Coordinates of C-alpha atoms and ligand atoms in Angstrom, one line a residue:
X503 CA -25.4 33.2 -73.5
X504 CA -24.8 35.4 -76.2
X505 CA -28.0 34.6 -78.2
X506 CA -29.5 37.4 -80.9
X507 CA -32.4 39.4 -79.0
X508 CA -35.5 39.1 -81.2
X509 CA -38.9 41.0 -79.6
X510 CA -41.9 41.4 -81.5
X511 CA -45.6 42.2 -79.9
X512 CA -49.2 42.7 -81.8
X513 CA -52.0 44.7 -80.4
X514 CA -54.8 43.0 -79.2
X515 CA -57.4 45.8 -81.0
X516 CA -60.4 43.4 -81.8
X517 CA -61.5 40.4 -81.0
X518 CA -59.0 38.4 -82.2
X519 CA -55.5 38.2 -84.5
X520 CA -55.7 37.9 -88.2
X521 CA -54.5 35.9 -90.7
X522 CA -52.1 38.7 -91.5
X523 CA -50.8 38.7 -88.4
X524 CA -49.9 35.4 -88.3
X525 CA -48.2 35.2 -92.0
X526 CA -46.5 38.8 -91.5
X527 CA -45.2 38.7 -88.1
X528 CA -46.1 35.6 -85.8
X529 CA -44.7 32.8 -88.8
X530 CA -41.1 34.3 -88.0
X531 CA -41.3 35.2 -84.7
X532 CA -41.9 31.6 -83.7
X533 CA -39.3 30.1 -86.2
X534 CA -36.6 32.8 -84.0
X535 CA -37.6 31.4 -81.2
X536 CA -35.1 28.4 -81.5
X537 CA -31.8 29.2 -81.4
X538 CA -33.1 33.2 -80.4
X539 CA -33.5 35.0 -77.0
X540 CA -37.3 35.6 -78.2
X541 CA -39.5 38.3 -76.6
X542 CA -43.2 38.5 -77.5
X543 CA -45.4 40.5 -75.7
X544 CA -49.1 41.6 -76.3
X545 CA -48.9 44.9 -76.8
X546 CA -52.4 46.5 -74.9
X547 CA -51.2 49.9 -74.1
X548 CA -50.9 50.4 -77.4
X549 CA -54.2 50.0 -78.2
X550 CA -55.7 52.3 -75.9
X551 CA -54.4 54.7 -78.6
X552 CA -58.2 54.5 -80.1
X553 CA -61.4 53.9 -77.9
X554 CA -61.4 50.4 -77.1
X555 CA -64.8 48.7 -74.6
X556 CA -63.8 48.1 -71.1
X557 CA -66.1 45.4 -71.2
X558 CA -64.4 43.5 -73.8
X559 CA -61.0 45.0 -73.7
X560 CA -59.5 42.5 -70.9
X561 CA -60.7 39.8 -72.4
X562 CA -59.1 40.7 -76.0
X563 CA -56.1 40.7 -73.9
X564 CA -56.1 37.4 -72.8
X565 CA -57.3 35.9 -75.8
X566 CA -54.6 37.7 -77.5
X567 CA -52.1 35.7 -75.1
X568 CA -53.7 32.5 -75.7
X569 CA -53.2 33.2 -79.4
X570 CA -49.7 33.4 -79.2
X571 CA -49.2 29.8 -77.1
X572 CA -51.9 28.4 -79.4
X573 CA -50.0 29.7 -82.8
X574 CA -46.5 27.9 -80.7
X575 CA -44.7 30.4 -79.2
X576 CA -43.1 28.7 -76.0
X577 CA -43.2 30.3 -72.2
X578 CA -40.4 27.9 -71.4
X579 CA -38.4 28.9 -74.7
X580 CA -39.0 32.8 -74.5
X581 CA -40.0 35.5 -72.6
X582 CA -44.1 36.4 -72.9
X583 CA -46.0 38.6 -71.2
X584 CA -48.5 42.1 -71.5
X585 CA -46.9 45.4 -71.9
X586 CA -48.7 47.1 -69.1
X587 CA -47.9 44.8 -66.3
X588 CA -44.1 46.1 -66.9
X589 CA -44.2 49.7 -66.2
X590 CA -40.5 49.8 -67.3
X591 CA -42.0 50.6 -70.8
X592 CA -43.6 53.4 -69.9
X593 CA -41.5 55.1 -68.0
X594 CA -38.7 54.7 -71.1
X595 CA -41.7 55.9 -73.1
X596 CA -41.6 58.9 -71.4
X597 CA -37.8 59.9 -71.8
X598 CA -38.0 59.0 -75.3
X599 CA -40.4 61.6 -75.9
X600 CA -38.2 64.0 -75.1
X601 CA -36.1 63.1 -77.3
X602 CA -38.2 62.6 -80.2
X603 CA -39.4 65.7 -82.4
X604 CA -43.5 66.6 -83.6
X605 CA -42.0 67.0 -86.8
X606 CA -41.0 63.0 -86.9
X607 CA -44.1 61.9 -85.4
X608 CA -46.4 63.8 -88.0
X609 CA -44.5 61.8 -90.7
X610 CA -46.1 58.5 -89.2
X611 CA -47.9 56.7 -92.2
X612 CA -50.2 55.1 -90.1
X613 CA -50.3 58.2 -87.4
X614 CA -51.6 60.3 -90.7
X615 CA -54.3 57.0 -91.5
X616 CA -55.3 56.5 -88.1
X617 CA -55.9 60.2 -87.2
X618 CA -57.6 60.6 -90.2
X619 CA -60.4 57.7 -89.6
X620 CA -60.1 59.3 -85.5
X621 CA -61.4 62.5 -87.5
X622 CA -62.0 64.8 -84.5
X623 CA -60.0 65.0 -80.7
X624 CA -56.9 63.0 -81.7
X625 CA -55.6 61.4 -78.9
X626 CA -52.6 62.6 -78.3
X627 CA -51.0 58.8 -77.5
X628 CA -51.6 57.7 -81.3
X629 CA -49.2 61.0 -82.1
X630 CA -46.7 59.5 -79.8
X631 CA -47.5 56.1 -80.1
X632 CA -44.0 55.1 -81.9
X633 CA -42.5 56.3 -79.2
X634 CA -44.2 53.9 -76.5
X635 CA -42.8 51.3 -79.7
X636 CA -39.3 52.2 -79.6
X637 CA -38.9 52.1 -75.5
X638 CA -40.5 48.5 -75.8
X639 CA -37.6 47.6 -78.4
X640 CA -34.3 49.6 -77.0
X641 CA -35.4 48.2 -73.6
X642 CA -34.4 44.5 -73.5
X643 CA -31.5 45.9 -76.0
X644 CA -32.6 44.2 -79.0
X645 CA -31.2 43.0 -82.2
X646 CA -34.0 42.2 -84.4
X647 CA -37.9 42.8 -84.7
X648 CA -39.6 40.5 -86.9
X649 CA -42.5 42.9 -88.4
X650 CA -45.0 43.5 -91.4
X651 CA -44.1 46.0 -93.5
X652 CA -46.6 48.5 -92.1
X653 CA -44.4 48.5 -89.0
X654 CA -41.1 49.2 -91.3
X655 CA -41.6 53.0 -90.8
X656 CA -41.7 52.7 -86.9
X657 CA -38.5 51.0 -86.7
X658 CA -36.8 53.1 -88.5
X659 CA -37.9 56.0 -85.7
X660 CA -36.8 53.4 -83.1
X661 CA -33.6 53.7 -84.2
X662 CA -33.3 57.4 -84.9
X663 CA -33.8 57.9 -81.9
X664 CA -31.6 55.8 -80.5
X665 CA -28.8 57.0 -82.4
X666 CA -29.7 60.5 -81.7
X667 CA -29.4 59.6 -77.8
X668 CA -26.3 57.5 -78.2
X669 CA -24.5 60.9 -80.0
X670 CA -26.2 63.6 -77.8
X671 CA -24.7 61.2 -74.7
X672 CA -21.5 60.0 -76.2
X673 CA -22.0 56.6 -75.4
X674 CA -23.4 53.5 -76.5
X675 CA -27.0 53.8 -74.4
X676 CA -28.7 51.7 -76.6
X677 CA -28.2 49.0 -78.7
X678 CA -29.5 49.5 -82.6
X679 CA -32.3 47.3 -84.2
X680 CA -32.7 46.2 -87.3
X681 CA -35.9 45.0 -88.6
X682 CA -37.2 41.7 -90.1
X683 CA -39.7 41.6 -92.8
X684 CA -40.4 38.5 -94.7
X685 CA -39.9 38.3 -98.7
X686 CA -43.3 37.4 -98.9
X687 CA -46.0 37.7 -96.8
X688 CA -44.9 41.1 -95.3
X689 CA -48.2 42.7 -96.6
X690 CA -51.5 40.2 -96.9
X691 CA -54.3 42.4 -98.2
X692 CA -57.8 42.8 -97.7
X693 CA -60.0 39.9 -99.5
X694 CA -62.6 42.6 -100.2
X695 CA -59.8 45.3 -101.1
X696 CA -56.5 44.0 -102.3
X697 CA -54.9 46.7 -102.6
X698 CA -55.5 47.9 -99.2
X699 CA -53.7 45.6 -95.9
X700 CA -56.3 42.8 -93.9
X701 CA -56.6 44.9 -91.1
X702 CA -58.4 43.5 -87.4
X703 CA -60.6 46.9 -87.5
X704 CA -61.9 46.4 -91.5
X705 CA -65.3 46.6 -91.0
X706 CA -66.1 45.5 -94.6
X707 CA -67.4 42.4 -94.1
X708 CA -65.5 38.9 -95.4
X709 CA -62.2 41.1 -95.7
X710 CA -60.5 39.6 -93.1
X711 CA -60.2 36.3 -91.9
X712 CA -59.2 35.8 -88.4
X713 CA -57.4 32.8 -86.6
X714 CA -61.0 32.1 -84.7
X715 CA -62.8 32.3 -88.0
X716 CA -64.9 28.5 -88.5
X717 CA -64.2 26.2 -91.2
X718 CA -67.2 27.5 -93.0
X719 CA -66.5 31.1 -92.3
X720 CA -63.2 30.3 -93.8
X721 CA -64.4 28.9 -96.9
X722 CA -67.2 31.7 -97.5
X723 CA -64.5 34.5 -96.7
X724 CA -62.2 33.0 -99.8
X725 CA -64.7 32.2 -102.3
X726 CA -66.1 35.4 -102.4
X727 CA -62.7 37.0 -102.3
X728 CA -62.7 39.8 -105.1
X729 CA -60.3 39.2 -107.7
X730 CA -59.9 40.9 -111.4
X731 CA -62.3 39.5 -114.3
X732 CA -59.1 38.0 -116.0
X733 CA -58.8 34.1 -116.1
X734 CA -55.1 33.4 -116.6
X735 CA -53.4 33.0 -113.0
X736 CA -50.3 34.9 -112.8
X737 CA -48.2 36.4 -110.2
X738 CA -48.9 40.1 -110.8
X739 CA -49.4 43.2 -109.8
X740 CA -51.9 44.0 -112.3
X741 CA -54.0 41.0 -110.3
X742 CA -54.1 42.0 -106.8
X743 CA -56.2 39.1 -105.3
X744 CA -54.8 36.2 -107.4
X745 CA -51.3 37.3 -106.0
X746 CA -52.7 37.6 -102.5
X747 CA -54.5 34.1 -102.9
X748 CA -50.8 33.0 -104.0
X749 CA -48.8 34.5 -101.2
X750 CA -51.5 32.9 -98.1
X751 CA -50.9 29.9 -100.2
X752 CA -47.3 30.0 -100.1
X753 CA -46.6 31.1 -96.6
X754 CA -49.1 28.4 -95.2
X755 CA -47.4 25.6 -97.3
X756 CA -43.8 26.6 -98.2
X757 CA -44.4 26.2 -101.9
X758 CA -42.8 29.0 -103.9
X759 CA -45.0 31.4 -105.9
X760 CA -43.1 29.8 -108.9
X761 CA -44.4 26.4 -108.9
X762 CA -48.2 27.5 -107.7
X763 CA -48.1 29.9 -110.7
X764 CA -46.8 26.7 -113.0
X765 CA -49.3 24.2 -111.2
X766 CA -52.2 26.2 -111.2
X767 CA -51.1 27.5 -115.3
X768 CA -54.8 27.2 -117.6
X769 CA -56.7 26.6 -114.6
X770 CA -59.8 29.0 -113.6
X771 CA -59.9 31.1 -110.4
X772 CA -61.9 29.2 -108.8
X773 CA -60.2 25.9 -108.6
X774 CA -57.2 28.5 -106.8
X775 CA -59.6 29.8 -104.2
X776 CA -61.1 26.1 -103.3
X777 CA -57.5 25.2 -102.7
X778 CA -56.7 28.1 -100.8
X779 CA -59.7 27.8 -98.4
X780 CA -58.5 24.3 -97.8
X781 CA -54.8 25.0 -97.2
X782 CA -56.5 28.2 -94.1
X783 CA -59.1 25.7 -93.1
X784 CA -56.1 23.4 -92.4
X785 CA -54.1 25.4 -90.8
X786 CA -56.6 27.4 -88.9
X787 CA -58.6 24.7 -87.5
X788 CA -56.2 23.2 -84.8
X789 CA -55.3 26.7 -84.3
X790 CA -58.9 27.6 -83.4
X791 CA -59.6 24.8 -80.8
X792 CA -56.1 25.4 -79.2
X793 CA -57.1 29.1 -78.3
X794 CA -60.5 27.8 -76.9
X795 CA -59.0 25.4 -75.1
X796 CA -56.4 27.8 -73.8
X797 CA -59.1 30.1 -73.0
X798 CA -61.2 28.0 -70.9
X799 CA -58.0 28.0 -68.0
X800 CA -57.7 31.6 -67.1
X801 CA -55.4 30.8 -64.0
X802 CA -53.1 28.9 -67.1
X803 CA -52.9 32.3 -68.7
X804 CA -52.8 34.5 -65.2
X805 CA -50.3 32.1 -64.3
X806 CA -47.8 32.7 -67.7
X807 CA -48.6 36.6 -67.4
X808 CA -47.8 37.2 -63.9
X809 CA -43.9 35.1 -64.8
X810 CA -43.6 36.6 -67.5
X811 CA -44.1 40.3 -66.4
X812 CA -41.7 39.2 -63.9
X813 CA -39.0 38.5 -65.9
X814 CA -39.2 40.9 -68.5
X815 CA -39.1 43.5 -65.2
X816 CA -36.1 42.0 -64.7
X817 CA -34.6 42.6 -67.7
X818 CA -36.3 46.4 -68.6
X819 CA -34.7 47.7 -66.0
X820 CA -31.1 46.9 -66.6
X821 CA -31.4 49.0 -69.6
X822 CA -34.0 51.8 -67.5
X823 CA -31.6 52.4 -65.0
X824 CA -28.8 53.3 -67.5
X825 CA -30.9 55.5 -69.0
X826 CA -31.9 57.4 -65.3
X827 CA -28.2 57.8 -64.3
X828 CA -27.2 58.5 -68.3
X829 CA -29.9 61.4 -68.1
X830 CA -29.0 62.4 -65.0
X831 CA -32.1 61.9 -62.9
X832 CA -31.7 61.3 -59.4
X833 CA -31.0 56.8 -59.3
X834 CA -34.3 54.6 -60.0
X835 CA -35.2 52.9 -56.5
X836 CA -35.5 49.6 -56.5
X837 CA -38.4 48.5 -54.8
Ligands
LIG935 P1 -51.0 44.8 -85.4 O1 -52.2 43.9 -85.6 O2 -51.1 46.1 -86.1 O3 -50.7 44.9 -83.9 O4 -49.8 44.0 -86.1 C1 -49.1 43.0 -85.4 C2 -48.0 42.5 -86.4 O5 -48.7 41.9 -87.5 C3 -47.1 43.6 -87.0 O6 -45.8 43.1 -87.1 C4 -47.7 43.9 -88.3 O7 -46.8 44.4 -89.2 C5 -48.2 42.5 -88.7 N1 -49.4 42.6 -89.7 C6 -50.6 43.2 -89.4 N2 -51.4 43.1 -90.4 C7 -50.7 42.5 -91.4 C8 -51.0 42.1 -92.7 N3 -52.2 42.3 -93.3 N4 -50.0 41.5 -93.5 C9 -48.8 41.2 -92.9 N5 -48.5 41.6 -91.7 C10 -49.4 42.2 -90.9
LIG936 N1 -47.0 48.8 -83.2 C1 -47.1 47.4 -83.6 C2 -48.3 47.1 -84.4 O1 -49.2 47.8 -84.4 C3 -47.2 46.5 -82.3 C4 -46.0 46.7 -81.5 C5 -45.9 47.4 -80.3 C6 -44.6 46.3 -81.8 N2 -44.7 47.5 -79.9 C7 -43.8 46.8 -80.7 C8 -44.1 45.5 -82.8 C9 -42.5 46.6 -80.7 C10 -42.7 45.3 -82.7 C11 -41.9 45.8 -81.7 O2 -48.3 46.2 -85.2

C-alpha cells in the first residue's frame, strides 16, 4: 500500500462548520479520499486555544464529526477520529516546541488576529498553537494537507520545523508536507464583509452561512449579501461580493467563473444572488438533515470515535517512538 497520506482537520469552534469550510477544505478532502490514505480529524484541542462553554463544547464536538460523515467523508475509506482521544499528538506537540523558536510563532498571521481580538491574558496555547498543528501533520508522516489559504502560513512552519529536526538529527525523522489549496475557493469571504474571510466566530449577523443554516435562513443570508453599487457582473477585484457570489457558485456546481461571468453578462445583481441562494439551498439541504439525523445516534458517532482513535494510536506512534529514541529520551512504553 503505497497510497499518498492526505490529513486535514477543522476546529469545531461554534456551533457548527461553515460554508467556507466546506468549499475551502472539506470539497478536496473528500475528493482525496479515493485513491488517498485520507485522515480527517476534528481538531478540539485546538480550540481550547480561546474560551470555549463546557456546556456546549462536547456537543460542538460531535456535531462537528457528524458533519464530516454527513458532508461524505467515509470511516470505512479513511481514518476519522478527535484529536484529544490520541494523546500521541500531544506529546509530539510538546517536543516540537522545543524545537520551534518565539520569534516564528509571533510571525503567526492569525496568532497576531486572534491575540489581538483575545486583547488581555493571551493564552499561551494560541502562541503555540501551530505547533500542536505540525505534530498532528509530521505524525502519521504525511504528504499532503488539503487547506484554506488562511492555514497556508501554518504549513509552511510545519515544515520548517521539520526540516530543522531532520538537519539538527541527520536523518530523515520526518517526512515533509506540502500543502493543498484550491484555485478557487481557498478564501470565501464574509457576506457582510468581503474583503474579510466567513469566519464560524463572525458575530455580524447574516455573514456567514453555516451547513445547519435552513432554506430560508439561506436565502435571507444571500439576498442581503452586500455587494458594490455597480450593476455590470464581472469577475473582479474591484467587486468583492459579486466575485464571492461567483466563486460559491462555481465550487458548488463546477461551472467556471468564465461561463457564469458570460451567462449572467447584462443581467442585474439580483437575478445572481436568487441563483446563488438556490445552488446553497441545494446543496445544503440534504446536508442539513444528514447531520440531524447523524446526531440523533450518539452510540453511531461514539462508536466511529472510539475506532477511529484506535487506529490513528496505532499509527501516531510509529512515528512518536522514532522521535523518543531520535531525541534520546528514555523508550516510550507501550502500554
Ligand atoms: P477552521 O474553521 O479554522 O478550523 O478551518 C478549517 C478548514 O477550513 C481550514 O482548512 C481552513 O483553511 C478552511 N476555511 C475556514 N474558513 C474558510 C473560508 N472562509 N474560506 C475557505 N476556507 C476556509
Ligand atoms: N488549524 C486548522 C484551522 O484552524 C485546523 C487544523 C488543526 C489542521 N490541525 C490541522 C488543518 C492539521 C490541517 C492539518 O483551520
Amino acid at each position: 500500500m503505497n497510497k499518498k497520506i492526505i490529513l486535514s482537520g477543522a476546529q469545531p469552534t461554534s456551533n457548527k462548520l461553515t460554508l467556507g469550510n466546506y468549499i475551502g477544505a472539506m470539497k478536496n478532502w473528500i475528493k482525496f479520499q479515493e485513491g488517498h490514505d485520507g485522515i480527517f480529524f476534528v481538531a478540539d484541542l485546538h480550540s481550547l486555544t480561546v474560551k470555549q462553554d463546557p456546556k456546549t463544547f462536547r456537543d460542538q464536538v460531535y456535531s462537528a464529526l457528524a458533519t464530516y460523515l454527513a458532508v461524505g467523508i467515509d470511516p470505512q475509506k479513511s481514518l476519522v477520529f478527535v484529536q484529544s482521544q490520541v494523546p500521541e499528538h500531544s506529546e509530539l506537540a510538546w517536543i516540537l516546541n522545543c524545537f520551534s523558536s518565539m520569534g516564528e510563532l509571533s510571525r503567526m498571521t492569525q496568532f497576531k488576529e486572534k491575540s489581538q481580538k483575545v486583547g488581555k491574558n493571551i493564552p499561551a496555547g494560541l502562541f503555540t498553537y501551530p505547533v500542536l498543528m505540525a505534530a498532528d501533520v509530521l505524525i502519521y508522516d504525511t504528504d499532503l494537507v488539503p487547506v484554506g489559504i488562511d492555514q497556508k502560513q501554518h504549513i509552511e512552519l510545519t515544515r520548517d520545523i521539520a526540516v530543522r529536526m531532520n538537519q539538527y538529527f541527520g536523518i530523515d525523522l520526518f517526512k515533509i508536507p506540502q500543502p493543498f489549496i484550491p484555485e478557487i475557493g481557498a478564501k470565501i469571504m464574509s457576506l457582510q464583509d468581503p474583503i474579510s474571510k466567513m469566519s464560524k466566530s463572525d458575530p455580524v449577523e447574516n455573514a456567514t452561512i453555516f451547513l445547519s443554516d435552513s432554506d430560508t435562513q439561506i436565502t435571507k443570508k444571500i439576498k442581503k449579501c452586500v455587494t458594490d453599487s455597480g450593476d455590470q457582473i464581472t469577475y473582479s477585484d474591484s467587486s468583492p461580493g459579486i466575485m464571492n457570489l461567483i466563486n460559491i457558485y462555481a465550487c458548488l456546481t463546477g461551472e467556471s467563473t468564465n461561463s457564469i461571468v458570460e451567462r449572467y453578462r447584462g443581467k442585474q445583481y439580483g437575478h445572481l444572488k436568487v441563483d446563488t441562494a438556490d445552488v446553497v439551498v441545494r446543496f445544503i439541504s440534504p446536508i442539513r438533515s444528514e447531520i440531524d439525523k447523524i446526531m440523533q445516534d450518539r452510540g453511531y458517532l461514539d462508536k466511529i470515535m472510539a475506532e477511529g482513535a484506535i487506529r490513528a494510536s496505532a499509527r501516531a506512534e510509529v512515528v512518536l517512538n522514532k522521535v523518543y529514541d531520535t531525541v534520546g529520551l528514555p523508550s516510550r512504553l507501550r502500554r
